[in-house]
Amino acid sequence: MKILIIGSKGMLGTDIVSEISKTENEVIGWDISDIDITKEEDMSKIEKESPSIIINCAAYTDVDKAEEERERCCSINVTGVKNLVDICKKLNIPLIQISTDYVFNGEKEGYDEDNKKNPINSYGQTKAEGEDLIIDNLKKYYIIRTAWLFGKNGKNFVETMLKLFKEKEEIKVVDDQVGCPTYTKDLAKAIINLIEKDYGIYHITNSGKCSWFEFAEEIKRLTTSNCIIHPCKTKEFPRPAKRPKFSILNNNKIENLQDWKDSLQEYLKI
Ligand SMILES: NC(=O)c1ccc[n+]([C@@H]2O[C@H](COP(=O)([O-])OP(=O)(O)OC[C@H]3O[C@@H](n4cnc5c(N)ncnc54)[C@H](OP(=O)(O)O)[C@@H]3O)[C@@H](O)[C@H]2O)c1
């Protein structure tokens, strides 16, 4: 198979390219310097390459900035996805789209794949619209919702904590948002395994759950830092975009991935 990864220099895209390179499949990695998914005219590049499947990891991912840059966010997460839908339809190939827990409002303690979407911020709304375009227009698709990503090729919570542990003696971290940290390397492997399975919506995260405070405490334990972490509430740290309280995605359709604590330990060793 000839697999085209778009967003190949992002945190998840880099690990997907690296994991597919270990298989017998041919992999092509494109990022913004190779293709701009918001430009319809760029889709002819895909046609020329003639891939067997596209994995779209390209997205507008700055959740807070999306509140003021809604148009740009919409252009990448909605128009960009529409362009990919059109080319996949034309070439009759499947599209794998990476989506998010933010398509839900976070009021429920665990979401199933078929639960109704009800996003509470601009980023979530555009990701939900992107999903709908795929569901309404394609038969061959995989929508993969994931959450709380950490990996070696992008900005993430683990790196933020490691930096803060060096700079500060005490920090505050919220304990009233719960989710499941997910290692991009584990997710990349799970996505490759999915290609043989039935089309549809999948939830893929590592196993287990925690609050951001518990996540920070585990990073501290594994790195033997002396920084003191105080639990606090979301309302003490107002941010431009509302955050879901519960970000747990029930992984009902695939075998469970390893516990996030084991993945974190692995990640911190590299
Ligand atoms: N990070 C998380 O915690 C998280 C959680 C749940 C779901 N997700 C989803 O997982 C996917 C991957 O996330 P990530 O954190 O790996 O993202 P990322 O690191 O922000 O990578 C996205 C990549 O897409 C590129 N890109 C942006 N606009 C583009 C365009 N118009 N055309 C082509 N490429 C473009 C970016 O380039 P520039 O850097 O130059 O803009 C970047 O290399 C996204 O769909 C995201 O919504 C992420």
Coordinates of C-alpha atoms and ligand atoms in Angstrom, one line a residue:
M1 CA 0.0 0.0 0.0
K2 CA 1.1 3.5 -0.7
I3 CA 0.1 5.6 2.4
L4 CA 0.1 9.4 2.3
I5 CA 0.5 11.1 5.7
I6 CA -0.5 14.8 5.7
G7 CA 0.8 16.8 8.7
S8 CA 3.8 14.6 8.7
K9 CA 6.0 17.0 10.7
G10 CA 3.4 17.4 13.6
M11 CA 3.6 15.5 16.9
L12 CA 1.5 12.5 15.8
G13 CA 2.3 12.6 12.0
T14 CA 6.0 12.2 12.7
D15 CA 5.4 9.0 14.7
I16 CA 3.0 7.6 12.1
V17 CA 5.6 8.1 9.3
S18 CA 8.2 6.5 11.5
E19 CA 6.0 3.5 12.4
I20 CA 4.8 2.9 8.8
S21 CA 8.4 3.0 7.6
K22 CA 9.0 -0.2 9.7
T23 CA 6.3 -2.0 7.7
E24 CA 6.2 -3.2 4.1
N25 CA 4.1 -0.3 3.0
E26 CA 5.3 2.7 1.0
V27 CA 5.1 5.9 3.0
I28 CA 4.9 9.5 1.8
G29 CA 5.0 12.3 4.4
W30 CA 3.8 15.7 3.4
D31 CA 3.5 18.8 5.6
I32 CA 2.5 22.4 5.0
S33 CA 5.6 23.0 2.8
D34 CA 4.5 20.2 0.4
I35 CA 0.7 20.7 0.4
D36 CA -1.7 23.2 1.9
I37 CA -5.0 21.3 2.5
T38 CA -6.9 24.6 2.5
K39 CA -6.1 25.1 -1.2
E40 CA -8.3 23.1 -3.5
E41 CA -5.7 23.5 -6.3
D42 CA -3.1 21.6 -4.2
M43 CA -5.3 18.4 -4.4
S44 CA -3.9 17.7 -7.9
K45 CA -0.6 16.9 -6.2
I46 CA -2.4 14.0 -4.4
E47 CA -3.9 12.9 -7.7
K48 CA -0.5 12.7 -9.3
E49 CA 0.9 10.7 -6.4
S50 CA -2.0 8.3 -6.5
P51 CA -1.9 7.0 -2.9
S52 CA -3.9 4.0 -1.7
I53 CA -5.0 5.7 1.5
I54 CA -4.6 9.2 3.1
I55 CA -4.0 9.7 6.9
N56 CA -4.8 13.4 7.8
C57 CA -2.9 14.6 10.8
A58 CA -2.8 18.2 9.6
A59 CA -5.0 20.4 11.8
Y60 CA -5.3 23.8 13.5
T61 CA -4.5 22.6 17.0
D62 CA -4.1 25.7 19.2
V63 CA -7.3 25.4 21.2
D64 CA -7.1 28.8 23.0
K65 CA -6.1 30.8 19.9
A66 CA -8.9 29.2 17.9
E67 CA -11.3 31.3 19.8
E68 CA -9.9 34.5 18.2
E69 CA -8.7 32.9 15.0
R70 CA -11.9 31.0 14.2
E71 CA -11.7 31.7 10.5
R72 CA -8.2 30.3 10.1
C73 CA -9.1 27.3 12.4
C74 CA -12.2 26.7 10.2
S75 CA -10.2 26.9 7.0
I76 CA -7.8 24.1 8.1
N77 CA -10.2 21.9 10.1
V78 CA -13.3 22.2 7.9
T79 CA -12.3 23.5 4.4
G80 CA -9.1 21.5 4.5
V81 CA -11.0 18.3 5.4
K82 CA -13.6 19.0 2.6
N83 CA -10.8 19.2 0.0
L84 CA -9.4 15.9 1.2
V85 CA -12.9 14.3 1.2
D86 CA -13.4 15.4 -2.4
I87 CA -10.1 14.0 -3.6
C88 CA -10.6 10.7 -1.7
K89 CA -14.0 10.4 -3.4
K90 CA -12.6 11.1 -6.8
L91 CA -9.8 8.6 -6.3
N92 CA -12.1 6.1 -4.5
I93 CA -9.6 5.8 -1.6
P94 CA -10.2 5.7 2.2
L95 CA -9.5 8.8 4.4
I96 CA -8.2 8.4 8.0
Q97 CA -9.1 11.5 9.9
I98 CA -7.7 12.3 13.4
S99 CA -10.3 13.8 15.6
T100 CA -10.6 14.7 19.3
D101 CA -12.5 14.3 22.6
Y102 CA -13.3 18.0 22.2
V103 CA -16.2 17.1 19.9
F104 CA -18.0 16.3 23.2
N105 CA -19.0 18.7 26.0
G106 CA -17.3 16.6 28.8
E107 CA -20.4 16.4 31.0
K108 CA -20.5 12.5 30.8
E109 CA -17.9 10.3 32.5
G110 CA -16.9 8.3 29.3
Y111 CA -18.0 8.7 25.7
D112 CA -18.9 5.9 23.3
E113 CA -18.1 6.1 19.6
D114 CA -21.7 6.7 18.6
N115 CA -22.5 9.3 21.3
K116 CA -23.9 12.7 20.0
K117 CA -21.3 15.4 19.5
N118 CA -21.8 18.7 21.3
P119 CA -18.6 20.7 21.3
I120 CA -18.1 23.7 23.7
N121 CA -15.3 25.6 22.0
S122 CA -14.3 26.7 18.5
Y123 CA -11.6 24.1 18.0
G124 CA -14.1 21.3 19.0
Q125 CA -16.8 22.8 16.7
T126 CA -14.5 22.8 13.7
K127 CA -13.3 19.2 14.4
A128 CA -16.9 18.1 14.7
E129 CA -17.8 19.8 11.4
G130 CA -14.8 18.1 9.7
E131 CA -16.1 14.7 11.0
D132 CA -19.6 15.4 9.6
L133 CA -18.3 16.2 6.2
I134 CA -16.5 12.9 6.1
I135 CA -19.5 10.9 7.4
D136 CA -21.9 12.6 5.0
N137 CA -19.8 12.2 1.9
L138 CA -17.6 9.1 2.2
K139 CA -18.2 5.4 2.6
K140 CA -14.5 4.6 3.1
Y141 CA -13.3 6.4 6.2
Y142 CA -11.9 6.0 9.6
I143 CA -12.5 8.8 12.1
I144 CA -10.1 8.3 15.1
R145 CA -10.9 10.3 18.2
T146 CA -8.1 10.6 20.6
A147 CA -7.1 12.8 23.6
W148 CA -4.3 14.4 25.7
L149 CA -1.5 13.5 23.3
F150 CA 2.2 13.5 24.3
G151 CA 5.1 12.6 22.0
K152 CA 8.6 13.6 21.3
N153 CA 7.9 15.8 18.3
G154 CA 5.6 18.5 19.6
K155 CA 4.5 20.8 22.4
N156 CA 2.8 18.8 25.1
F157 CA 1.9 18.7 28.8
V158 CA 4.9 16.4 29.7
E159 CA 7.4 18.8 28.2
T160 CA 5.7 21.8 29.8
M161 CA 5.9 20.1 33.3
L162 CA 9.6 19.1 32.8
K163 CA 10.3 22.8 32.0
L164 CA 8.3 24.1 35.0
F165 CA 9.9 21.5 37.3
K166 CA 13.3 23.1 36.4
E167 CA 12.2 26.7 36.7
K168 CA 9.9 26.7 39.7
E169 CA 9.8 25.4 43.3
E170 CA 6.0 25.2 43.4
I171 CA 3.3 25.1 40.8
K172 CA -0.5 24.7 40.6
V173 CA -2.2 22.1 38.3
V174 CA -5.9 21.6 37.9
D175 CA -7.5 18.5 39.3
D176 CA -11.1 18.9 38.0
Q177 CA -10.5 17.9 34.4
V178 CA -10.1 14.2 33.8
G179 CA -8.9 12.4 30.7
C180 CA -6.5 9.8 29.4
P181 CA -3.0 10.7 28.4
T182 CA -2.1 9.1 25.1
Y183 CA 1.4 8.4 23.7
T184 CA 1.6 9.2 20.0
K185 CA 3.9 6.2 19.4
D186 CA 1.2 3.8 20.8
L187 CA -1.5 5.6 18.8
A188 CA 0.5 5.5 15.6
K189 CA 0.8 1.7 15.9
A190 CA -2.9 1.3 16.7
I191 CA -3.8 3.4 13.6
I192 CA -1.7 1.2 11.3
N193 CA -3.4 -1.9 12.8
L194 CA -6.8 -0.3 12.1
I195 CA -6.3 -0.2 8.3
E196 CA -7.4 -3.8 8.0
K197 CA -10.6 -3.3 10.1
D198 CA -14.1 -2.1 9.3
Y199 CA -14.6 1.6 8.3
G200 CA -16.2 3.8 10.9
I201 CA -15.5 5.9 14.1
Y202 CA -13.0 4.6 16.6
H203 CA -11.9 5.9 20.0
I204 CA -8.2 5.3 20.6
T205 CA -6.4 6.4 23.8
N206 CA -4.0 4.7 26.2
S207 CA -5.8 2.8 29.1
G208 CA -6.6 4.3 32.5
K209 CA -7.5 7.8 33.4
C210 CA -6.3 10.7 35.6
S211 CA -6.7 14.4 36.2
W212 CA -4.0 16.9 34.9
F213 CA -2.8 17.1 38.6
E214 CA -2.4 13.3 38.8
F215 CA -0.6 13.3 35.4
A216 CA 1.8 16.0 36.7
E217 CA 2.4 14.0 39.9
E218 CA 3.3 10.9 37.9
I219 CA 5.7 12.9 35.8
K220 CA 7.3 14.2 39.0
R221 CA 7.5 10.7 40.5
L222 CA 9.2 9.3 37.4
T223 CA 11.7 12.2 37.1
T224 CA 12.3 12.5 40.9
S225 CA 11.7 16.2 40.8
N226 CA 11.4 18.2 44.0
C227 CA 8.9 20.7 42.7
I228 CA 5.8 21.0 44.9
I229 CA 2.6 20.5 42.9
H230 CA -0.6 22.0 44.4
P231 CA -4.0 20.9 43.0
C232 CA -6.3 23.7 42.0
K233 CA -9.6 24.3 40.2
T234 CA -10.2 25.2 36.5
K235 CA -12.0 28.4 37.6
E236 CA -8.8 29.7 39.2
F237 CA -7.2 29.6 35.7
P238 CA -9.7 31.1 33.2
R239 CA -8.6 30.4 29.6
P240 CA -10.1 31.7 26.3
A241 CA -11.5 28.3 25.3
K242 CA -13.7 26.3 27.7
R243 CA -12.4 22.8 28.5
P244 CA -14.4 19.6 28.9
K245 CA -14.6 18.3 32.4
F246 CA -14.4 14.6 31.4
S247 CA -12.4 13.7 28.3
I248 CA -12.6 9.9 28.6
L249 CA -13.2 8.1 25.4
N250 CA -14.4 4.5 25.8
N251 CA -12.3 2.4 23.4
N252 CA -15.1 -0.1 22.6
K253 CA -14.0 -1.3 19.2
I254 CA -10.3 -2.1 19.6
E255 CA -8.1 -4.0 22.0
N256 CA -7.1 -1.8 24.9
L257 CA -3.7 -0.1 24.5
Q258 CA -1.3 -0.2 27.5
D259 CA -1.8 2.0 30.6
W260 CA -0.8 5.6 30.2
K261 CA 1.6 5.3 33.1
D262 CA 3.6 2.6 31.3
S263 CA 3.7 4.7 28.1
L264 CA 4.8 7.7 30.1
Q265 CA 7.6 5.7 31.6
E266 CA 8.7 4.6 28.1
Y267 CA 8.5 8.1 26.8
L268 CA 10.6 9.6 29.6
K269 CA 13.4 7.0 28.9
I270 CA 14.1 8.2 25.3
Ligands
LIG1 N1 -2.4 17.3 20.6 C1 -3.4 16.8 21.2 O1 -3.4 16.7 22.5 C2 -4.5 16.2 20.4 C3 -5.6 15.7 21.1 C4 -6.7 15.1 20.4 C5 -6.7 15.1 19.0 N2 -5.6 15.7 18.4 C6 -5.7 15.7 16.9 O2 -4.6 14.9 16.4 C7 -4.1 15.4 15.2 C8 -2.6 15.6 15.3 O3 -2.4 16.5 16.3 P1 -0.9 17.0 16.6 O4 -0.9 17.5 18.1 O5 0.1 16.0 16.2 O6 -0.8 18.3 15.7 P2 0.4 19.3 15.4 O7 1.6 18.9 16.1 O8 -0.1 20.7 15.5 O9 0.6 19.0 13.8 C9 -0.2 19.4 12.8 C10 0.6 19.6 11.5 O10 -0.2 20.0 10.5 C11 0.4 21.0 9.8 N3 -0.5 21.9 9.1 C12 -1.2 22.9 9.6 N4 -2.0 23.5 8.7 C13 -1.8 22.8 7.6 C14 -2.3 22.9 6.2 N5 -3.2 23.9 5.9 N6 -1.9 22.0 5.3 C15 -1.0 21.1 5.6 N7 -0.5 20.9 6.8 C16 -0.9 21.8 7.8 C17 1.2 21.8 10.9 O11 2.2 22.6 10.3 P3 2.6 24.0 11.2 O12 3.1 23.5 12.5 O13 3.6 24.6 10.3 O14 1.3 24.7 11.3 C18 1.7 20.6 11.7 O15 2.9 20.1 11.2 C19 -4.9 16.7 14.9 O16 -6.0 16.3 14.1 C20 -5.5 17.0 16.3 O17 -6.7 17.7 16.1 C21 -4.6 16.2 19.0

